[in-house]
Coordinates of C-alpha atoms and ligand atoms in Angstrom, one line a residue:
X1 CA -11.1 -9.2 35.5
X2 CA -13.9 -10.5 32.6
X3 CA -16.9 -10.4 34.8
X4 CA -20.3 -12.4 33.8
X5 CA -23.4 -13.6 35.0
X6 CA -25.5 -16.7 35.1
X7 CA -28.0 -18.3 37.4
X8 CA -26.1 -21.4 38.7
X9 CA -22.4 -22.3 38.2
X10 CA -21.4 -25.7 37.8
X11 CA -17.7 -26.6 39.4
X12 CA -16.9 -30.2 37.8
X13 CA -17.4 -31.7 34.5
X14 CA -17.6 -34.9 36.0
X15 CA -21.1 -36.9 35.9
X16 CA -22.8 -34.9 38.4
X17 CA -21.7 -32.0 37.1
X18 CA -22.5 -32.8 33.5
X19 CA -25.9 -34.2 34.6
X20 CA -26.8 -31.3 36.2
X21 CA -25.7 -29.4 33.3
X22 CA -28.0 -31.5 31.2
X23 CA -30.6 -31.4 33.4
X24 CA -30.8 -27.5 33.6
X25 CA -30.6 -27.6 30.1
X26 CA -33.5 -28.9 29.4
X27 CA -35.2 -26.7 32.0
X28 CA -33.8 -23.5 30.4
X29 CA -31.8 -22.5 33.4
X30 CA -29.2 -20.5 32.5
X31 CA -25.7 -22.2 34.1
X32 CA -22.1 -22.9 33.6
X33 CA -19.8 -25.3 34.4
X34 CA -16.1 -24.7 35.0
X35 CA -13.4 -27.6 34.7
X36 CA -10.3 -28.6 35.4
X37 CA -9.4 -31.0 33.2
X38 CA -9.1 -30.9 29.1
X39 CA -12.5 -32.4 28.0
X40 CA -10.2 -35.1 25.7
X41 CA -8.8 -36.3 29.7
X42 CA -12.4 -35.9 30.9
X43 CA -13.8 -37.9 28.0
X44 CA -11.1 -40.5 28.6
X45 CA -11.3 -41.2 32.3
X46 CA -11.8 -45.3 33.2
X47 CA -14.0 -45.3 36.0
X48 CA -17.8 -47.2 36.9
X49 CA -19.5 -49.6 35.3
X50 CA -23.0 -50.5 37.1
X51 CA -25.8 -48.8 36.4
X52 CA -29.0 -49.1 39.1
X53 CA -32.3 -48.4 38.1
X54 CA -32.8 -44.7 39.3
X55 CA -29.6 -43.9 37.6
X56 CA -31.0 -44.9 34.0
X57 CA -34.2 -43.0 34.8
X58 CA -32.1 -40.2 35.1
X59 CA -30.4 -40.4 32.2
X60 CA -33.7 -41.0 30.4
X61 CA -35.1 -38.0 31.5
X62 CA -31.7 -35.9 30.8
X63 CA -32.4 -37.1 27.2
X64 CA -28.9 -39.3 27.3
X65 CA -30.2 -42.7 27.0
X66 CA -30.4 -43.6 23.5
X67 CA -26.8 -45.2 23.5
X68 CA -26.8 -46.8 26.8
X69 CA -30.6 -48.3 26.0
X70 CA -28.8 -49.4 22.8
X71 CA -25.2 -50.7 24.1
X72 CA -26.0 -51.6 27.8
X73 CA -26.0 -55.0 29.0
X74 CA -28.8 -56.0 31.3
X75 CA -27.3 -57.2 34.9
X76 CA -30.3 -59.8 36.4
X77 CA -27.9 -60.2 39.0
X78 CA -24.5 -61.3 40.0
X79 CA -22.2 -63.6 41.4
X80 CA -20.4 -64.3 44.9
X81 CA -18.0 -66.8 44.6
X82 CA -15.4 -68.3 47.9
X83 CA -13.6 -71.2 48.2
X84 CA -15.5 -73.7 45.5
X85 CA -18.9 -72.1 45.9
X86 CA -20.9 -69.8 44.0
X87 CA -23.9 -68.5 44.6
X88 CA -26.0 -65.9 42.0
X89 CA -27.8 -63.1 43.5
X90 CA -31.2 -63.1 41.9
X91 CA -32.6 -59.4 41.2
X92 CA -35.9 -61.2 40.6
X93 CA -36.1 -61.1 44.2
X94 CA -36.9 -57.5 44.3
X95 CA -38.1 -57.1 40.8
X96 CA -35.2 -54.9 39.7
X97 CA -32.7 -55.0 37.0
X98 CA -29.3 -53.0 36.4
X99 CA -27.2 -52.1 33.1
X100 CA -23.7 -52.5 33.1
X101 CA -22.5 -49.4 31.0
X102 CA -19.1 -47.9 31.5
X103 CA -18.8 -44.1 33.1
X104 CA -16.6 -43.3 30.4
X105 CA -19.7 -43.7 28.1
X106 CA -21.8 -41.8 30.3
X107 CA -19.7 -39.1 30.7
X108 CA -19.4 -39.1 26.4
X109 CA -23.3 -39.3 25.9
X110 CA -23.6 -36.0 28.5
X111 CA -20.2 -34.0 26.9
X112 CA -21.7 -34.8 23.0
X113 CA -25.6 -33.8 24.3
X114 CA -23.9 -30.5 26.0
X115 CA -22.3 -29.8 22.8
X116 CA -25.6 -30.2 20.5
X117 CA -27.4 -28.0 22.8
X118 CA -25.2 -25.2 23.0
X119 CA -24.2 -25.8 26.9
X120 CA -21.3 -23.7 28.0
X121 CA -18.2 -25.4 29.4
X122 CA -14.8 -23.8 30.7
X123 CA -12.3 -26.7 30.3
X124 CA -8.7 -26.2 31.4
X125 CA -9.5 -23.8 34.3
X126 CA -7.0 -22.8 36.8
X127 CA -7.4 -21.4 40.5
X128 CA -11.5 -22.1 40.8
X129 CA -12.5 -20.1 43.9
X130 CA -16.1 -20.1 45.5
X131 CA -17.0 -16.5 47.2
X132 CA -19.7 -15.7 49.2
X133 CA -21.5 -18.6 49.0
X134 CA -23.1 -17.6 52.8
X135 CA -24.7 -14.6 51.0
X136 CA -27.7 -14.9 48.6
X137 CA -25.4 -13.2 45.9
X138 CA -22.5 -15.9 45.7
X139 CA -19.3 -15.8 42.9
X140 CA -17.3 -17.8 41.6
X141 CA -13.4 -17.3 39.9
X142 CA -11.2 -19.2 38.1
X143 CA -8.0 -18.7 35.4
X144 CA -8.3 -19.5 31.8
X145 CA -5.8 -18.8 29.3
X146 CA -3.5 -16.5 31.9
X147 CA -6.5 -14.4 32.1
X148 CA -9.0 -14.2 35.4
X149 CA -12.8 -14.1 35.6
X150 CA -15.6 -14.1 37.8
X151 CA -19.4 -15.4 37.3
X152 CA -22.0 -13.9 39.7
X153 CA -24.5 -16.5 40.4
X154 CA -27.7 -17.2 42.4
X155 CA -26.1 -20.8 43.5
X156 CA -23.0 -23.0 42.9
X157 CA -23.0 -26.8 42.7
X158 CA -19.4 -28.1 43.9
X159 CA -19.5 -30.9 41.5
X160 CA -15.6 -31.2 41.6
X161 CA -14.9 -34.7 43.4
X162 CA -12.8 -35.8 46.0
X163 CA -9.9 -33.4 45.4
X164 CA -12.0 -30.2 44.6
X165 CA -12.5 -26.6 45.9
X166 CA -15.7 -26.5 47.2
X167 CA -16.1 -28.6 49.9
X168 CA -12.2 -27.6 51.3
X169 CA -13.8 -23.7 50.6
X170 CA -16.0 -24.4 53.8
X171 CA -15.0 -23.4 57.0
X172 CA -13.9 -26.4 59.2
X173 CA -16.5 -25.8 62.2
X174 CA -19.1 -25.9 59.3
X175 CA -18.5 -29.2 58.3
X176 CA -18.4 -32.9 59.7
X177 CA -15.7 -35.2 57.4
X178 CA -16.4 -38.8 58.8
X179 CA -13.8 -41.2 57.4
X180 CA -12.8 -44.6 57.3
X181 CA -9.4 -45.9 55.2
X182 CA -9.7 -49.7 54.3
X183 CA -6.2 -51.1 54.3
X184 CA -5.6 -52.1 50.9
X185 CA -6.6 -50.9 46.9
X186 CA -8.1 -52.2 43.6
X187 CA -5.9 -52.6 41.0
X188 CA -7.7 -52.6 38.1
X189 CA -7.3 -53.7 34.0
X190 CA -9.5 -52.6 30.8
X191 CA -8.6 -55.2 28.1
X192 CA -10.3 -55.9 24.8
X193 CA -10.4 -59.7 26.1
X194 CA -13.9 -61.2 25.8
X195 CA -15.1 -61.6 29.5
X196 CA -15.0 -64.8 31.3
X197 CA -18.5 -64.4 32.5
X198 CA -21.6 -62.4 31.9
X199 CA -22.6 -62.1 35.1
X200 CA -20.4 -59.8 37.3
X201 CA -18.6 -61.7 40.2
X202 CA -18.0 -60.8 43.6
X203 CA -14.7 -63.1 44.9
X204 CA -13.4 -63.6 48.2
X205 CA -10.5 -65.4 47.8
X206 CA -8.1 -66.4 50.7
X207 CA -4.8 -63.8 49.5
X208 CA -7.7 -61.4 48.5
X209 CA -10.7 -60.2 46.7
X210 CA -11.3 -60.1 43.2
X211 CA -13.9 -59.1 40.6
X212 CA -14.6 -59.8 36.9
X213 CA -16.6 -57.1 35.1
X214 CA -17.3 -56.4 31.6
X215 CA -18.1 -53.7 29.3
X216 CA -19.3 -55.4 26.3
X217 CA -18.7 -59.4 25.0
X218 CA -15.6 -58.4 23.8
X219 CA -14.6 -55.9 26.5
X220 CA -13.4 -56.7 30.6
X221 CA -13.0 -55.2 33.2
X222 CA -11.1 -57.0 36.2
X223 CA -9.8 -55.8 39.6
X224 CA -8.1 -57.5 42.3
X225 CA -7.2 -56.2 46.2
X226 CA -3.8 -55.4 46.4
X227 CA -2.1 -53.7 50.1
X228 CA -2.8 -50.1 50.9
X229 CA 0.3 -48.0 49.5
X230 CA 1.3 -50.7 46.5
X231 CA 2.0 -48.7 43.2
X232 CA 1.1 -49.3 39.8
X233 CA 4.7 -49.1 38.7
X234 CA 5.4 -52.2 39.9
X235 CA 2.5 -54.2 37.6
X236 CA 2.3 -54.7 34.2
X237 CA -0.2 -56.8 31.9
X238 CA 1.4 -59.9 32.1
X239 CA 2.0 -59.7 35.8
X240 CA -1.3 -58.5 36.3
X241 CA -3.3 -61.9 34.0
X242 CA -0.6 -64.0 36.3
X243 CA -2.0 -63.1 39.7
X244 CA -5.6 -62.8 38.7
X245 CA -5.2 -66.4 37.1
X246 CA -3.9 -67.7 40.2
X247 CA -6.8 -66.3 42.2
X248 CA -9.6 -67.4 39.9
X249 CA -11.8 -70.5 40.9
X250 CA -11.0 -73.3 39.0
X251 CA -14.2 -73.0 36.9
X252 CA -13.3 -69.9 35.4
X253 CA -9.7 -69.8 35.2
X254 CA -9.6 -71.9 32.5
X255 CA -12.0 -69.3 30.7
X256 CA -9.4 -66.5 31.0
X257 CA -8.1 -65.1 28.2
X258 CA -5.3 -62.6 28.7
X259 CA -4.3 -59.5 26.6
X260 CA -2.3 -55.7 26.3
X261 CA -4.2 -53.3 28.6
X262 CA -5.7 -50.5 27.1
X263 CA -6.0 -49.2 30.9
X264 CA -4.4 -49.9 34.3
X265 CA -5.1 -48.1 37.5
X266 CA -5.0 -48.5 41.2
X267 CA -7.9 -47.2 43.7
X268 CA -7.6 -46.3 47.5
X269 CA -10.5 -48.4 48.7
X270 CA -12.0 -45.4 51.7
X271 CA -15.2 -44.0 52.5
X272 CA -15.9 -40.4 53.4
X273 CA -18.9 -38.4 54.0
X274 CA -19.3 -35.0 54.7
X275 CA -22.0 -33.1 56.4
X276 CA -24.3 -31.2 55.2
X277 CA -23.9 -31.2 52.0
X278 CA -25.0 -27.7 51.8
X279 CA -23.7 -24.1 52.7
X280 CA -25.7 -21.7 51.9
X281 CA -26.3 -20.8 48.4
X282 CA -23.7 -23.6 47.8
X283 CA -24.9 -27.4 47.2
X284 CA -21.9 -30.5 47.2
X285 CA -23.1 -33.4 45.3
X286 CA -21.2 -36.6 44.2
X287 CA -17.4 -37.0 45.2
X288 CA -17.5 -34.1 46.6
X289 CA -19.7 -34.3 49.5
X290 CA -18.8 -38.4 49.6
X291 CA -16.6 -41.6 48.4
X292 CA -17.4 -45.3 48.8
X293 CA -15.2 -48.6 48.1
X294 CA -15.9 -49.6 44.6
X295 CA -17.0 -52.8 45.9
X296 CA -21.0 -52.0 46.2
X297 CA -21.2 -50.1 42.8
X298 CA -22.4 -46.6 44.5
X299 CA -19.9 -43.9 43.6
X300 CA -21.3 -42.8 40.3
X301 CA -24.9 -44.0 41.3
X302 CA -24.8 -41.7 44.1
X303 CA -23.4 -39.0 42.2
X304 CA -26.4 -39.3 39.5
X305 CA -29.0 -39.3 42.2
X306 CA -27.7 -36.0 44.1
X307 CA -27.5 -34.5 41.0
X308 CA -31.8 -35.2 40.2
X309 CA -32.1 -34.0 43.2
X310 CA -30.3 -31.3 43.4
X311 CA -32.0 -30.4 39.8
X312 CA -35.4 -31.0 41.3
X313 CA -34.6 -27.9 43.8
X314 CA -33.5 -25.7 41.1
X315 CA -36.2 -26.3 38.7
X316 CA -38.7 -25.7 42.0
X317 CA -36.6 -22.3 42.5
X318 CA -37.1 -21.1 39.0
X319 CA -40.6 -22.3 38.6
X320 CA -41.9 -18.8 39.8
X321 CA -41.8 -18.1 43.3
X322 CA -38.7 -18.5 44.2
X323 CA -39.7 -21.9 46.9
X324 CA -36.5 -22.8 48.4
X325 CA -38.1 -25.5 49.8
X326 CA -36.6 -28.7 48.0
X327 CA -33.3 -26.9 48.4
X328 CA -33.4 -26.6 52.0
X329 CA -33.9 -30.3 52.2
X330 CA -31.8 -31.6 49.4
X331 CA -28.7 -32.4 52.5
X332 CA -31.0 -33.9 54.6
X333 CA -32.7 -35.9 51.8
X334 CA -29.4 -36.7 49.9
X335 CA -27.7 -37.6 53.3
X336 CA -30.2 -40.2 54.1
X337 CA -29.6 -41.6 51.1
X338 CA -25.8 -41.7 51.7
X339 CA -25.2 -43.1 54.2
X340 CA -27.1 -46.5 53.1
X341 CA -25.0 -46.1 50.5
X342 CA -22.1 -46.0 52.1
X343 CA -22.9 -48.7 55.1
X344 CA -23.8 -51.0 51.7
X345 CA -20.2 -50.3 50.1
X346 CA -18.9 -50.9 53.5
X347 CA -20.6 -54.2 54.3
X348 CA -19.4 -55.8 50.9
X349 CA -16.0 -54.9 51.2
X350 CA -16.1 -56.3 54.9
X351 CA -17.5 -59.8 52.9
X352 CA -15.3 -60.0 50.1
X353 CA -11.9 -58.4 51.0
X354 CA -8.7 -60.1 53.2
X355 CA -8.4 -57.9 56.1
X356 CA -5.7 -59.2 58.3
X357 CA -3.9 -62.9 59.0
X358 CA -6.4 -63.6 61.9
X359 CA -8.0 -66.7 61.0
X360 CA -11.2 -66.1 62.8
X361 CA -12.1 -63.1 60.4
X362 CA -12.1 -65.3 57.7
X363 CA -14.4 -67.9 59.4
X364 CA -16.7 -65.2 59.8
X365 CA -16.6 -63.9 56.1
X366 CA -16.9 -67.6 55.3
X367 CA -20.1 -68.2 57.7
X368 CA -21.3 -65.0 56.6
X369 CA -21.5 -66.2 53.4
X370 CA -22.4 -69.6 54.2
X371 CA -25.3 -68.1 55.9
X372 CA -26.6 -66.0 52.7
X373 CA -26.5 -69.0 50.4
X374 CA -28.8 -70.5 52.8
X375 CA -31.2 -67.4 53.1
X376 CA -33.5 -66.0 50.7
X377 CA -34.0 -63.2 52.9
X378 CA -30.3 -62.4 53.1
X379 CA -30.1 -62.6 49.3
X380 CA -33.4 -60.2 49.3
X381 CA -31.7 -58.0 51.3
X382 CA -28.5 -57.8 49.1
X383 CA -30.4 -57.8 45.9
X384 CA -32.7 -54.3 47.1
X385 CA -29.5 -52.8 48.6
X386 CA -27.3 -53.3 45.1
X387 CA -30.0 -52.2 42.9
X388 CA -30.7 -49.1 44.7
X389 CA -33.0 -47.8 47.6
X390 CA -34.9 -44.5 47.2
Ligands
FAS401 P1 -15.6 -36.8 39.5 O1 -14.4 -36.9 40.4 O2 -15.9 -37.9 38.5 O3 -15.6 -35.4 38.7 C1 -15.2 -34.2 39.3 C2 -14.7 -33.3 38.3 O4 -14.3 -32.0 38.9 C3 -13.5 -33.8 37.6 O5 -13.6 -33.7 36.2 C4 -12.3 -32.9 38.0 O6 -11.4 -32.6 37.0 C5 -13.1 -31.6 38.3 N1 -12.5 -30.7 39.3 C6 -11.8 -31.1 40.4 N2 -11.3 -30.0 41.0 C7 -11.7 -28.9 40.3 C8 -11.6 -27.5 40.4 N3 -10.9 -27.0 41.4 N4 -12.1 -26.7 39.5 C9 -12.8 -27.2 38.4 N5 -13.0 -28.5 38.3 C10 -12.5 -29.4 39.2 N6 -17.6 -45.9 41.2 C11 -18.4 -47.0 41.0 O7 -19.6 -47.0 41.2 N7 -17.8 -48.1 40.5 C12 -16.4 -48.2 40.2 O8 -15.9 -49.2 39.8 C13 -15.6 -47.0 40.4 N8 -14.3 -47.0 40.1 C14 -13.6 -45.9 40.4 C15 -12.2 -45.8 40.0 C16 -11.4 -44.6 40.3 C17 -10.0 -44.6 39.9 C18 -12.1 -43.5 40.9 C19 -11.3 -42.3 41.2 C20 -13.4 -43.6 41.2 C21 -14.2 -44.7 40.9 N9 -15.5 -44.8 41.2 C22 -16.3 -45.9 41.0 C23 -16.2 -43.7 41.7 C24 -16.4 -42.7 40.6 O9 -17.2 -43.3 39.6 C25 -17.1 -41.5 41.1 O10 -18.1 -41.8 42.1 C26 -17.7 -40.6 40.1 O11 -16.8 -40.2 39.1 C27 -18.2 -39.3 40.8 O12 -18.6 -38.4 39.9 P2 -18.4 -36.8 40.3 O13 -19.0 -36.6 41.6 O14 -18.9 -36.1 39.1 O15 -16.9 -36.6 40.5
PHB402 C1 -17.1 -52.3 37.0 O1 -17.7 -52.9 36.1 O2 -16.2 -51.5 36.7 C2 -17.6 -52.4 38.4 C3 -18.7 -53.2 38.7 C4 -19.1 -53.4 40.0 C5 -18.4 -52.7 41.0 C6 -17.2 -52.0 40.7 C7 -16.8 -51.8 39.4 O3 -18.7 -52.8 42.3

């Protein structure tokens, strides 16, 4: 077995992973990150779009902005919408502004920077395994090419999503999984359709929720809640434009203009969080350690902010003396941070989405909202929560 060294090994080439890759560029500390995927699917994958303030700081001080500063659109707010109501969520309220940028971009700006500065990437890995990450002289091993090697590290970031290794590497009575499965999905469409609004819109509709996104004024991005278990195979474009027209209010259906999909997936809507989000000389950030409904525009926020701070305790590390001290706290930190996060994703889901036939829950999603379009307060309160808390 080919056997190497480096100070930190990266598991995911997603955008914690290649953030943290960045990052540690810049800073000169040695790493390497290990992928599953061919970069050409990496580069391809249709996820986010929202970007909150601390997430464009980061990519500002990753040197990756140049292109989202240039292409970005500014989001001043956004939309709910029910019944025949609307009602825009001013971020003036809290002096804040997002972007809307897509993750695929993202993801493209950090692959083409690693590239220009030389970082090294092991795409198309096979059988990733974390080894004594408990010990201050942690490993990691993976396949490539039918050929097995090993990296001896000082720390491994288990940057590898949902489905990855490092998390399911820790031993159960280690870590805390807390779970919740909402019972339906997103199905989702990318079409070169110019979008029937620029703001993004938030809409609880009686058969079901439904959002129009964008990615540029020629570009949208649309979703609507479809029941847990229903499969893409049964939806194409034209079925998909037929059920989203029927859902949109009246003053934007007409605005809808349908065409081919250049993308069409379906997301679980779920939330998990596990705890800590560190084991030893091992540090989960992103997907790994946590997964929100798409509905609050976290997941690849929260992935970008444990990322900086997971950075923030490596640079400290390498500075000199060693000080673990911003790596001792980065689960604690990054936790508190979380679960906002996640009680944020959960609360707009609860607003927005059709949960059972039970009348009642609807008159409370509609007083709810009734109840916010009467409140600046309320609004206040949605307005800091979407744009990001530190
Ligand atoms: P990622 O999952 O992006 O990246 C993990 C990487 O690790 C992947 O490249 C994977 O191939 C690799 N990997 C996995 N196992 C490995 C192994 N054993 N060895 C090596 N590599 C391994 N968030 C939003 O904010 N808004 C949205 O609208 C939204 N839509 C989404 C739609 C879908 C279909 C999905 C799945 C997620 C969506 N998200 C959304 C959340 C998403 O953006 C994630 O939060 C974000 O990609 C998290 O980034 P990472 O933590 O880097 O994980
Ligand atoms: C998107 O633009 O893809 C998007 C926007 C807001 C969300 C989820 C997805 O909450």
């Amino acid at each position: 077995m080919e056997t190497s060294h480096t100070q930190v090994v990266i598991i995911g080439a997603g955008p914690a992973g290649l953030l943290l890759g960045q990052l540690l560029l810049k800073q000169g500390i040695d790493h390497v990150i290990v992928e599953l995927r061919s970069a050409d699917y990496v580069r391809s994958r249709v996820r986010a779009g929202v970007l909150e303030e601390p997430t464009v700081r980061a990519l500002e001080e990753a040197g990756v902005s140049e292109r989202m500063e240039r292409e970005s659109l500014p989001m001043s707010g956004f939309d709910l919408m029910w019944e025949d109501r609307a009602l825009h969520i001013d971020f003036a309220l809290v002096n804040k502004i997002t972007r809307v940028y897509g993750q695929t971009k993202i993801t493209r700006d950090l692959m083409d920077a690693r590239n220009t500065r030389g970082g090294i990437t092991h795409y198309e890995v096979s059988d990733t395994q974390v080894h004594d990450f408990d010990t201050a002289r942690p490993w990691v091993t993976y396949e490539k090419d039918g050929k097995r090697y090993r990296i001896d590290c000082d720390f491994i970031a288990g940057c590898d999503g949902h489905h990855g290794v490092s998390r399911k590497s820790v031993p159960r009575e280690q870590v805390q999984t807390y779970k919740y499965a909402f019972p339906f999905g997103w199905l989702a469409i990318l079409a070169d359709v110019p979008p029937i609004s620029e703001q993004v819109a938030w809409i609880n509709h009686i058969d079901g929720f439904l959002m129009c996104s964008l990615r540029s004024k020629t570009r949208s991005r649309y979703y609507f809640q479809v029941p847990e278990g229903e499969e893409l195979k049964h939806w194409d474009a034209d079925r998909f434009w037929a059920e989203y027209r029927r859902r949109l209010p009246e003053s934007l259906a007409h605005k809808l203009v349908a065409g081919p999909a250049l993308e069409m997936s379906i997301t679980p809507l779920r939330s998990s969080v596990s705890a800590p989000m560190r084991f030893g000389r091992m540090f989960l950030a992103g997907d790994a350690a946590h997964i929100v409904p798409p509905t609050g525009a976290k997941g690849l926020n929260m992935a970008v902010a444990d990322a900086r701070r997971l950075y923030l305790g490596l640079r400290q590390y390498y500075a000199g003396g060693h000080d673990l001290g911003l790596l001792d706290s980065y689960s604690d930190d990054s936790l508190a941070r979380v679960w906002k996060a996640v009680r944020f994703s959960w609360w707009m889901t609860n607003l927005t989405h059709r949960f059972s036939d039970n009348p009642f829950n609807r008159q409370m999603q509609l007083a709810e909202l009734e109840y916010i379009s009467q409140s600046v307060a309320a609004q206040t309160t949605i307005a800091e929560n979407f744009c990001g808390l530190n």
